Coordinates of C-alpha atoms and ligand atoms in Angstrom, one line a residue:
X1 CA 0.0 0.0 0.0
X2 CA 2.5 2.7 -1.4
X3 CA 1.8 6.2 -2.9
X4 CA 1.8 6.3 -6.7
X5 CA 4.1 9.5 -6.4
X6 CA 3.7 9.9 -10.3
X7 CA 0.2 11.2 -9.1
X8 CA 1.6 14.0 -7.6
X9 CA 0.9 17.3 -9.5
X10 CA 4.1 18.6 -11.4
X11 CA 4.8 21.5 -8.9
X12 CA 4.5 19.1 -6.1
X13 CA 6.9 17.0 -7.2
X14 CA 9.5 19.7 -8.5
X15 CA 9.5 20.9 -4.8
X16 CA 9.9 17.0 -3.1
X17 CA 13.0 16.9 -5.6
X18 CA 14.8 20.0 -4.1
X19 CA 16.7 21.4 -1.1
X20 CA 14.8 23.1 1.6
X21 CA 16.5 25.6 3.5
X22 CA 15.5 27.8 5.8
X23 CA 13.5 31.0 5.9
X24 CA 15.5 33.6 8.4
X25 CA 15.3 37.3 7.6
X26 CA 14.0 37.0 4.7
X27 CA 16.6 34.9 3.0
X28 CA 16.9 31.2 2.7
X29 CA 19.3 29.4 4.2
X30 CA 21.1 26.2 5.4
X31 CA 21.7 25.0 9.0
X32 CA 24.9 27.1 10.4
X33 CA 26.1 23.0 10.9
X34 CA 25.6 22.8 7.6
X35 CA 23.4 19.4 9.0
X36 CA 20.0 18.4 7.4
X37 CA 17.9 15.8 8.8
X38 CA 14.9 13.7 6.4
X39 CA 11.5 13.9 6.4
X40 CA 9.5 10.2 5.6
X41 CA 6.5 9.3 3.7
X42 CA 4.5 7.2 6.4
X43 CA 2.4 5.6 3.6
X44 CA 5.8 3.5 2.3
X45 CA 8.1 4.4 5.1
X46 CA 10.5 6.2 3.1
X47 CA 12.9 9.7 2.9
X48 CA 10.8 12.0 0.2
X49 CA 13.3 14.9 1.3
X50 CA 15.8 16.7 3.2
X51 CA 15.7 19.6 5.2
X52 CA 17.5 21.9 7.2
X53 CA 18.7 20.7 10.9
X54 CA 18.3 24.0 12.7
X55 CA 19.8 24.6 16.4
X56 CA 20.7 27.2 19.1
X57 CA 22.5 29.5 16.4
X58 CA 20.0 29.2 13.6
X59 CA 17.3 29.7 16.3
X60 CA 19.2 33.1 17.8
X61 CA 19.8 34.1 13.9
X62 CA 16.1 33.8 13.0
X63 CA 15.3 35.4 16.9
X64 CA 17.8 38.4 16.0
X65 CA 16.0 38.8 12.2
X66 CA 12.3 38.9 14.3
X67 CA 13.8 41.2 16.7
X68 CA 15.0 43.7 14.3
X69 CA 11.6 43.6 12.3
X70 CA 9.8 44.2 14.8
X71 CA 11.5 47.2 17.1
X72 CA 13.0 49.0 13.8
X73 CA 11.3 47.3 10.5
X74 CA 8.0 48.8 8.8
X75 CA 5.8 45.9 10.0
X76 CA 4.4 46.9 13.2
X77 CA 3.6 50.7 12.8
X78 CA 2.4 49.8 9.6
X79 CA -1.1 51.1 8.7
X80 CA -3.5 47.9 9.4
X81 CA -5.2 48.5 6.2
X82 CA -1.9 47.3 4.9
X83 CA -1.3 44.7 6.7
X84 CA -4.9 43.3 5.9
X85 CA -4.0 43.6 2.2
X86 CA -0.8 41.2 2.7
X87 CA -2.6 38.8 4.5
X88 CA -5.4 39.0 1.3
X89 CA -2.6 38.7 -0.8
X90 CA -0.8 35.8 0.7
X91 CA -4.3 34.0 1.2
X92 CA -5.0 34.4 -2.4
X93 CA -1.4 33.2 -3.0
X94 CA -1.8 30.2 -1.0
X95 CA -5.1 29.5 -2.8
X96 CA -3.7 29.5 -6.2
X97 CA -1.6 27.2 -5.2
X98 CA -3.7 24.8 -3.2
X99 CA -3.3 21.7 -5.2
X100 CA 0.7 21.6 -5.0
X101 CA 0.7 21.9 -1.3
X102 CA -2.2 19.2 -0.2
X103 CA 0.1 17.0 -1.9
X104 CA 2.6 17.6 -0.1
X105 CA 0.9 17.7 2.7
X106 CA -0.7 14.2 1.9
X107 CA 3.0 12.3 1.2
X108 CA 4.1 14.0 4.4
X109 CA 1.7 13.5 6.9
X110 CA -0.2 10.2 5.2
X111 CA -3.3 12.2 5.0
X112 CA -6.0 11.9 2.2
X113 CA -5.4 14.3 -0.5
X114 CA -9.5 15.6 0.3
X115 CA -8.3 15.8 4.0
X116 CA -5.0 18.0 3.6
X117 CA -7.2 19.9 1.0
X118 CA -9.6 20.8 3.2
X119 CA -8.0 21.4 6.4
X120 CA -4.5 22.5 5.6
X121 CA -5.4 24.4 2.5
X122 CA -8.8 25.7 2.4
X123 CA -9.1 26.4 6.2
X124 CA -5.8 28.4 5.7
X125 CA -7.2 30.3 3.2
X126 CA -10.0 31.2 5.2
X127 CA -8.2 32.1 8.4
X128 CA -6.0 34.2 6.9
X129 CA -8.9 36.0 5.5
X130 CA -10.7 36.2 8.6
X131 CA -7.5 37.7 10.3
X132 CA -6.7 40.3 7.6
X133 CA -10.7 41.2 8.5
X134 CA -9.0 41.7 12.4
X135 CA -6.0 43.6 11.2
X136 CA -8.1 47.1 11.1
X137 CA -10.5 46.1 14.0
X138 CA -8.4 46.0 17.0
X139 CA -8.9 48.9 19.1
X140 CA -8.9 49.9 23.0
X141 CA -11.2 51.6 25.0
X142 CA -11.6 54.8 26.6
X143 CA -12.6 55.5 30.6
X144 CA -13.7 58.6 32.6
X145 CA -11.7 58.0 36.2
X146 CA -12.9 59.8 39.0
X147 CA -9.9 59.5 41.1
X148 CA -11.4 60.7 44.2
X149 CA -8.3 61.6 46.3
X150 CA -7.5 64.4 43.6
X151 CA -11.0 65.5 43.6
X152 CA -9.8 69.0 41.8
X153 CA -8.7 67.8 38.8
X154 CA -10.4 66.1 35.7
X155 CA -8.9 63.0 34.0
X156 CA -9.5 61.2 31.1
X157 CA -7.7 57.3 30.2
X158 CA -7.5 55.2 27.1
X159 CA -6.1 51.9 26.3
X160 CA -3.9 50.9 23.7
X161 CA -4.1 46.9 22.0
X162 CA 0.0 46.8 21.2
X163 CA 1.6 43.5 19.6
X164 CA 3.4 41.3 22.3
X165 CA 6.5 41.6 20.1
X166 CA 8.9 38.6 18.9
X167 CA 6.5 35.0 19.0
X168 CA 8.0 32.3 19.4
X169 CA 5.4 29.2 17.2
X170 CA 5.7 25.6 17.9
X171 CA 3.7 23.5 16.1
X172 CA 2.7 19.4 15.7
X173 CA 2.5 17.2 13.0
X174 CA -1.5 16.3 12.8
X175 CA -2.4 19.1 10.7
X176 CA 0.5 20.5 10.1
X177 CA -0.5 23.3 7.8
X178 CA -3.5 24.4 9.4
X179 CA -1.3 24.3 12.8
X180 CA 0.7 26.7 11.4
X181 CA -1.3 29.2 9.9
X182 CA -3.0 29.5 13.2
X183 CA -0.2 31.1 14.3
X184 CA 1.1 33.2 11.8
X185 CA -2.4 34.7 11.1
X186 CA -2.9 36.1 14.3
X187 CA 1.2 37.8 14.8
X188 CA 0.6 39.1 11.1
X189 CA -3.2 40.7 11.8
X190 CA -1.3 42.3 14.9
X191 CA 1.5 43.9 14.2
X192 CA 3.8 41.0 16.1
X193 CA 6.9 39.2 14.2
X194 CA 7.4 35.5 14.7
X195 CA 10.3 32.5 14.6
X196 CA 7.9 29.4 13.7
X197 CA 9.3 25.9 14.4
X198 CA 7.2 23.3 12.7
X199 CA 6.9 19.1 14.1
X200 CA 10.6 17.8 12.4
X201 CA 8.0 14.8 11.0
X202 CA 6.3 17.4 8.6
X203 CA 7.8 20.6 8.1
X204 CA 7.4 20.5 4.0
X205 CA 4.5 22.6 3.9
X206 CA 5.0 25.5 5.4
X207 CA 8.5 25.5 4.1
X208 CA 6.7 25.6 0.8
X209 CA 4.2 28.4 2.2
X210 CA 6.8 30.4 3.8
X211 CA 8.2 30.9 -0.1
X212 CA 4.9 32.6 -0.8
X213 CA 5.7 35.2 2.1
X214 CA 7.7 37.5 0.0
X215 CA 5.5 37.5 -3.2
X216 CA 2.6 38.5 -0.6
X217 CA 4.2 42.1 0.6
X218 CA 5.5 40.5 4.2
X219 CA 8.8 42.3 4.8
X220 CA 11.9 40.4 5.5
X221 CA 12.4 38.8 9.6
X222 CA 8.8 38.9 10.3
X223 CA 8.2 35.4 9.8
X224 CA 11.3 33.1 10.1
X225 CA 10.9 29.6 10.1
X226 CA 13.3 27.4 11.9
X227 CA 13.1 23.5 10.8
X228 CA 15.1 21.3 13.2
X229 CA 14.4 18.7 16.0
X230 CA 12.1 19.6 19.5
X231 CA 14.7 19.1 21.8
X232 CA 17.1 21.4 20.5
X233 CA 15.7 24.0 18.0
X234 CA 12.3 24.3 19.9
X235 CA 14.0 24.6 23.4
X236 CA 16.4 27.3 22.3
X237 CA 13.1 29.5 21.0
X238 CA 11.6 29.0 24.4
X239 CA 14.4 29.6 26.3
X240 CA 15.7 32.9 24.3
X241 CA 15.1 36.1 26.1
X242 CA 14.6 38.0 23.3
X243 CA 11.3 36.2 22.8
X244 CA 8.0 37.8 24.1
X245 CA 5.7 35.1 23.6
X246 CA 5.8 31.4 23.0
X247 CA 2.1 29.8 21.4
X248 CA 2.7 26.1 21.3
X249 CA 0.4 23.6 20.2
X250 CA 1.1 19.6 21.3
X251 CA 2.0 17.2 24.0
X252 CA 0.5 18.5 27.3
X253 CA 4.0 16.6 28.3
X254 CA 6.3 19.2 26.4
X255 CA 4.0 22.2 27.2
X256 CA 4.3 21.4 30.7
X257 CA 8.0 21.8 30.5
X258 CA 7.4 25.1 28.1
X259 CA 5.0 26.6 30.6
X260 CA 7.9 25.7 33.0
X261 CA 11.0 27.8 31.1
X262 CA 8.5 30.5 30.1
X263 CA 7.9 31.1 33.7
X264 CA 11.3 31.9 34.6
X265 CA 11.2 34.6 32.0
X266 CA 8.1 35.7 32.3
X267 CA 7.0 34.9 28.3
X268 CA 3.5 35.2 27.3
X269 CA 2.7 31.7 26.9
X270 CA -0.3 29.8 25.1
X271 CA -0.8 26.7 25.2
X272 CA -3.1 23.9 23.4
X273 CA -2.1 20.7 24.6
X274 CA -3.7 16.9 24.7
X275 CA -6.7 15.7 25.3
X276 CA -9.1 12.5 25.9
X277 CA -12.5 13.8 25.2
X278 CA -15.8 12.0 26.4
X279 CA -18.7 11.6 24.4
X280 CA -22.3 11.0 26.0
X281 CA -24.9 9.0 24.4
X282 CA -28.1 9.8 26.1
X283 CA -31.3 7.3 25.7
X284 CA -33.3 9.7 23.1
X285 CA -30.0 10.2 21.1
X286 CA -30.5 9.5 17.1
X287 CA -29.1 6.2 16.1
X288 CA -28.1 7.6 12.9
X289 CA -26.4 10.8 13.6
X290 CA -24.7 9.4 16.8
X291 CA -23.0 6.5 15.3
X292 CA -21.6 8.2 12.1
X293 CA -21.0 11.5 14.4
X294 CA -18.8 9.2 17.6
X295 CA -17.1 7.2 14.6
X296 CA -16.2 10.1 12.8
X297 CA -14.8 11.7 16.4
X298 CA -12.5 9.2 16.5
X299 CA -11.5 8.0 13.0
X300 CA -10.9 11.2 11.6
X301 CA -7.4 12.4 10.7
X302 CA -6.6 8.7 11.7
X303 CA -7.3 10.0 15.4
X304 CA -4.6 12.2 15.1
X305 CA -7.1 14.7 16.7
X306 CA -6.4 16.5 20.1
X307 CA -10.2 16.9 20.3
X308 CA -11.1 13.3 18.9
X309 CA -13.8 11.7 21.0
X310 CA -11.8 8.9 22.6
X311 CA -13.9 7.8 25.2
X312 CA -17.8 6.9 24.2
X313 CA -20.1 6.6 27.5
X314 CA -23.3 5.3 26.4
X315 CA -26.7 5.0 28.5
X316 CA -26.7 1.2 29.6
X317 CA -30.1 1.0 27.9
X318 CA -28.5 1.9 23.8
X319 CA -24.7 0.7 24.9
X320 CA -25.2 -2.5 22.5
X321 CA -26.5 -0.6 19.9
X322 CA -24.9 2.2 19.5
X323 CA -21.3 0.1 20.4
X324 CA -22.2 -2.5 17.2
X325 CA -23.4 0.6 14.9
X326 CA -19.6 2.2 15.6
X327 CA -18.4 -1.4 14.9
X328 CA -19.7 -2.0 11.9
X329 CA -18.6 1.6 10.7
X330 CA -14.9 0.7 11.7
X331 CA -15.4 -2.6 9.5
X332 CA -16.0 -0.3 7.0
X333 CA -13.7 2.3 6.7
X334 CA -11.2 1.3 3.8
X335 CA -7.4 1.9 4.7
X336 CA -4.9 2.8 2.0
X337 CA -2.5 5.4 0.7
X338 CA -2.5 8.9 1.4
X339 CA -2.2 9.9 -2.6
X340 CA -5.4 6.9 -3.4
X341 CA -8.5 8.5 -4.3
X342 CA -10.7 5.5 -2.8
X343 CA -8.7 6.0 0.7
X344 CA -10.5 6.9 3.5
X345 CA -8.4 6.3 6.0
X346 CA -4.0 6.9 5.3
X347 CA -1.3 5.7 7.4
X348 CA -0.7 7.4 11.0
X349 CA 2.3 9.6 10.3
X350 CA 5.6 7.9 11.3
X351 CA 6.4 4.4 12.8
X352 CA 6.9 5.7 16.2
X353 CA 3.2 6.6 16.4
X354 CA 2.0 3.0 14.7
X355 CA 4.4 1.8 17.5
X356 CA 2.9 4.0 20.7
X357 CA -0.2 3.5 19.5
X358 CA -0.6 -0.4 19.1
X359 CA 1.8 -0.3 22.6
X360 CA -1.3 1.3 23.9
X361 CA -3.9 -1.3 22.9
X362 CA -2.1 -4.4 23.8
X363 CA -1.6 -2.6 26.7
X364 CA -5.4 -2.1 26.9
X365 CA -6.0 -6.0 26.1
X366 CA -3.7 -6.9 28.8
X367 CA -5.1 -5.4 31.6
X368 CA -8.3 -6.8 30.2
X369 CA -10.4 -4.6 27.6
X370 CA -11.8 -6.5 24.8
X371 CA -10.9 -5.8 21.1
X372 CA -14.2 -5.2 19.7
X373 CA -12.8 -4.4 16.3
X374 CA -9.3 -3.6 14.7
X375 CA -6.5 -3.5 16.6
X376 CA -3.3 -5.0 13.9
X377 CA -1.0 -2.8 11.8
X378 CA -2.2 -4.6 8.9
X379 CA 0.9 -4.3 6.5
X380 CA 4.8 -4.4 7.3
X381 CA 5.8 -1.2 5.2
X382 CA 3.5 1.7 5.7
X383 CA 2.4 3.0 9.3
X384 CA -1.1 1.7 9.3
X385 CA -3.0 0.6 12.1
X386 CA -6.7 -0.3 11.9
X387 CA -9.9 1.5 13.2
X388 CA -10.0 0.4 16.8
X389 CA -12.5 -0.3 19.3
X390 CA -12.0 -1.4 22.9
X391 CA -14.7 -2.9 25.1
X392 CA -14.9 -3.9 28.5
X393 CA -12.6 -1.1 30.1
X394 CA -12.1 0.0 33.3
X395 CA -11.5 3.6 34.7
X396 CA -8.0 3.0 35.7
X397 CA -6.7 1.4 32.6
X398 CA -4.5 4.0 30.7
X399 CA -5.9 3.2 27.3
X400 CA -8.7 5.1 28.9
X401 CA -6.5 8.0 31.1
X402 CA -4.1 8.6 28.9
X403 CA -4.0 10.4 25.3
X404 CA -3.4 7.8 22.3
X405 CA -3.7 10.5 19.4
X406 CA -4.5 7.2 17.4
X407 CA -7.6 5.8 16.0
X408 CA -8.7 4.4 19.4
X409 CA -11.7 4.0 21.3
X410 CA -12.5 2.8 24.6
X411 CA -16.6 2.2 25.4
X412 CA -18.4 1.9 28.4
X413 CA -22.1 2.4 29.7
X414 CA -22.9 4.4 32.1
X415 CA -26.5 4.9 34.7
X416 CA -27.7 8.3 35.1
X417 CA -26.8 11.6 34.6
X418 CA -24.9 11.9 37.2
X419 CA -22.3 8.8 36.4
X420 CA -21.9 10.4 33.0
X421 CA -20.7 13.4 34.6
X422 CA -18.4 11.9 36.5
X423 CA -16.7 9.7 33.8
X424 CA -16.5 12.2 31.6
X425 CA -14.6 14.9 34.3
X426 CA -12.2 11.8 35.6
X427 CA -9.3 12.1 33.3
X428 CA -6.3 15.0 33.7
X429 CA -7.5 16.8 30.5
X430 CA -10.5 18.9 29.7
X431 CA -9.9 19.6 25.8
X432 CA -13.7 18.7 24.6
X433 CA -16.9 16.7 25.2
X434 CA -20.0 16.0 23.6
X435 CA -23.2 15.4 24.3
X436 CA -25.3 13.3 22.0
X437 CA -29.3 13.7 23.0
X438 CA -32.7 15.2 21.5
X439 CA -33.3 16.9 24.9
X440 CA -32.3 20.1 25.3
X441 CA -32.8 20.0 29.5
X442 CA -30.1 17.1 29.2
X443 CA -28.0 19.7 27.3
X444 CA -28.3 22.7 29.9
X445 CA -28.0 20.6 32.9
X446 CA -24.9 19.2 31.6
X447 CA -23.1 21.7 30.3
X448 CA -22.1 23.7 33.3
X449 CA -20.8 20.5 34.8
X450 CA -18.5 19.4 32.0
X451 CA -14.7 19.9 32.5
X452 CA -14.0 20.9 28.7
X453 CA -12.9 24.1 26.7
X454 CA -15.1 23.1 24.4
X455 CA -18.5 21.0 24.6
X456 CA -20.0 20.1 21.4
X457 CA -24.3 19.0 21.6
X458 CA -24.8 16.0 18.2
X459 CA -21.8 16.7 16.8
X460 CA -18.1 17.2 17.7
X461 CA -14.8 18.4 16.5
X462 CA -16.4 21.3 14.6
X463 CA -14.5 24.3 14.6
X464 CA -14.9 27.2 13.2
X465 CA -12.3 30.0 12.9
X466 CA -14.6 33.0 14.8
X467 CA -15.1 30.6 17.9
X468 CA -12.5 30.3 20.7
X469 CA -10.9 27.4 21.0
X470 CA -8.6 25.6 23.4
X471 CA -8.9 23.6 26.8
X472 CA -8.8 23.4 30.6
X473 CA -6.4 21.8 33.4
X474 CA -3.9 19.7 31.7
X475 CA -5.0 20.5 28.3
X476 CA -3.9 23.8 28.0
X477 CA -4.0 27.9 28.9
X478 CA -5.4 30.3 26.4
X479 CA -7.5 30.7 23.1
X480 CA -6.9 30.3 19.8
X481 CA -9.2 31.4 16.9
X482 CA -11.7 33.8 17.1
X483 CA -10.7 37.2 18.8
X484 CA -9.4 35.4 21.7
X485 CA -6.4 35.1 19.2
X486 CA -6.4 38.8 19.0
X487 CA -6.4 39.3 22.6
X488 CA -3.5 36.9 22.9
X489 CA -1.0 38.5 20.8
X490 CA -1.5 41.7 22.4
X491 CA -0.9 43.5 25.3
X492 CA -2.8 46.8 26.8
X493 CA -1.1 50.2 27.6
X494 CA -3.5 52.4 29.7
X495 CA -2.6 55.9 29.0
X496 CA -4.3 58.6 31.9
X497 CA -3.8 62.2 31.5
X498 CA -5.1 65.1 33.8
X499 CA -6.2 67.4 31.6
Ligands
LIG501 P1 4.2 14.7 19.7 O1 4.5 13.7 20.8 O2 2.8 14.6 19.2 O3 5.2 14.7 18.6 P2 5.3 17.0 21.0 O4 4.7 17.8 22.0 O5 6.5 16.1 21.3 O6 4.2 16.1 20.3 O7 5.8 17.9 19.8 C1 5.1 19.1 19.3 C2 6.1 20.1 18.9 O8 6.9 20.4 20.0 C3 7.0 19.7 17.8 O9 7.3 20.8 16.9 C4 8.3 19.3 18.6 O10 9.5 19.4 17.8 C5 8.3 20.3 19.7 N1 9.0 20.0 20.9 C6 9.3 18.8 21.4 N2 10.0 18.9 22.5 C7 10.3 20.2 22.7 C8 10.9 20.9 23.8 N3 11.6 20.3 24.8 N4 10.9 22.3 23.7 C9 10.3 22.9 22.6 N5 9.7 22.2 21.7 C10 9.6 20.9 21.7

């Protein structure tokens, strides 16, 4: 089950067959070491291309080429009109070339070509339209003090909405596109500059969008993009003082250990991390739209979803049901290559995740769940692992505390009201939840209870780019999306004046 690279559109696969440097001040460039590392195609298992191995230096050049853009370049006192009309531009750029870079994105990441299209490309598009909208719309506000121990004098305050300066982007490898251009969006809609360090397993796309930053008006050192491994590259961005802010999106693990260093210099710090969200089947709940809308939670972008619905608690009275319709719709789902136009279901994206995530279901099966469905890598080459269901689980197990950011699920029933509650709320995280249920009582009672950034009602993982998004306790601090992002990426000067 290998791609057909001759599929590949002819811009695609003129940019597999070159070098990719890096983008720092405006120029690309190799790693200082002169080192490159490879990036894999998860559907056959093998190197498609090389890139740049950043580290500390290339990570203080690109800091340095942000720095410089931002307290003496054009970019942030720039009139926001202008800055709207870049990102325009650079939307419309990355639209005309939409086809090249889903597939890329689908040899990369092992996502269908429909999926990376979608998400990575389309969505793109859109939020960088949406942000250019922001761009002219951020404001402060004004205030009348009274200041009653100088009761002789009248006063009048404002506030000013400044970019946080220098961000500092990490991003993961599940939509890796999309990931990014959630970052960039925002620092270029507010004046900010940015050193953006992609997942090492899928940094091909927005090398190829960062070549598009030029054409679209963006002046040299506000984006930089830094390619290189976690550990070293994406440290050294956390850990440089020059850096105002760091927005990371992945392991609530790493971000534990970012929130960490950016505490000892104070950094503005977001942070969307892990998650292992419940869904609730209620007894009046559709058939129809439950099963395909809990199957769909979980088999998605292989799983590779930090919102996926990875636990399903179902009233004891429609577990059996509702357990055999998600079944039967796992059954179904027909795995193959990313580039295949009758996949519906790629590779996960490198062989360390095939390997963490079947470690996590014969984990699972040996502390006694039961494989309803799935479970096997089915072939030797690509990174595959089948639609997976696990029955007969218990609270403790850690296929059902932990984050598998696989294809998983783990069912169980559940009583009342109340026991739903309490399943749901007993993991670390509090990413998402939905609730599936024709009553809309159910609904309100529930939703004040729920532990979750986000709580979805017969349907989940919709998001849309004007609604907040991001989580509580372990899985994360902050917003993205929405004007939340806004808010995020700046910072308020009060100005008061007697007058
Ligand atoms: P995953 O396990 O899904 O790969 P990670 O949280 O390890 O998720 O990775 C998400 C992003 O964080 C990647 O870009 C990765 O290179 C980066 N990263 C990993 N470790 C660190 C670290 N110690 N400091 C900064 N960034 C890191």
């Amino acid at each position: 089950m290998e791609n057909d690279l001759s599929m590949l559109s002819p811009a695609a696969a003129q940019f597999l067959a070159a070098d990719h440097g890096m983008l720092i001040g405006g120029e690309f460039v190799a790693a200082e070491s002169g080192d490159t590392f490879p990036v894999v195609d998860p559907t056959s298992g093998k190197e498609i291309a090389f890139v740049a191995k950043g580290e500390q230096r290339d990570v203080d050049a690109a800091v340095k080429a942000a720095r410089k853009a931002f307290d003496s370049g054009p970019w942030p006192i720039m009139k926001p009109s202008s800055r709207a009309r870049v990102l325009l531009k650079l939307a419309d750029l990355l639209e005309q070339h939409a086809t090249e870079i889903a597939d890329i994105e689908s040899v990369n990441s092992g996502r269908t070509v429909p999926n990376t299209r979608a998400f990575d490309v389309d969505l793109s598009v859109d939020y960088l339209r949406y942000m250019a909208g922001w761009a002219t719309k951020i404001h402060g506000e004004t205030y009348t003090p009274s200041v009653p121990y100088v009761p002789d004098t009248d006063f009048f305050s404002y506030t000013l909405r400044e970019p946080v300066g220098v961000v500092g982007a990490i991003t993961p490898w599940n939509v890796p596109l999309c990931q990014a251009i959630w970052k960039i969006a925002p620092v270029l809609a507010t004046g900010c500059t940015m050193v953006l360090k992609p997942a090492e397993q899928t940094p091909l796309t927005v090398i190829r969008f960062s070549e598009l930053l030029n054409e679209a008006g963006v002046p040299p050192g506000v984006v930089n993009i830094v390619t290189g491994m976690g550990h070293s590259a994406g440290a050294a961005l956390v850990e440089h003082p020059d850096v105002n802010k760091i927005s990371f999106t992945g392991s609530t693990e790493i971000g534990q250990i970012i929130a960490a260093k950016s505490g000892e210099s104070l950094k503005h710090c977001t942070l969307e991390l892990g998650g292992k969200s419940a869904m609730l089947v209620f007894p009046d709940a559709d058939a129809e739209i439950t099963i395909q809308g809990t199957a769909m939670a979980i088999f998605g972008n292989h799983g590779q979803n930090c919102c996926a619905g990875s636990r399903l608690y179902v009233h004891k009275d429609r577990f059996d049901e509702i357990v055999a319709g998600i079944v039967d719709f796992a059954k179904g789902i027909k795995l193959g290559p990313a580039l295949s136009p009758d996949t519906e279901m790629g590779p996960l994206v490198s062989k360390v995740q095939q390997k963490r995530v079947l470690g996590y279901i014969d984990s699972g099966v040996e502390e006694g769940a039961e494989l309803l469905v799935g479970g096997r890598k089915v072939t030797q080459s690509g990174c595959y692992v089948e639609p997976t269901v696990l029955g007969n689980v218990t609270d403790d197990m850690k296929v059902v505390q932990e984050e598998i950011f696989g294809p998983v699920l783990v069912v169980t029933p559940f009583d009342d009201l109340d026991d739903a509650v309490e399943k749901a709320n007993m993991t670390k995280y509090g990413l998402g939840a939905s609730i599936w249920t024709k009553d809309i009582s159910t609904v309100h009672r529930l939703v004040p209870r729920l532990q979750a950034g986000t709580v979805w009602v017969n349907t989940h993982n919709v998001l849309d780019l004007a609604v907040p998004f991001g989580g509580v306790k372990s899985s994360g601090i902050g917003r993205e999306l929405g004007e939340e992002a806004i808010r995020h990426h700046t910072d308020l000067k009060t100005v008061t004046m007697a007058l």
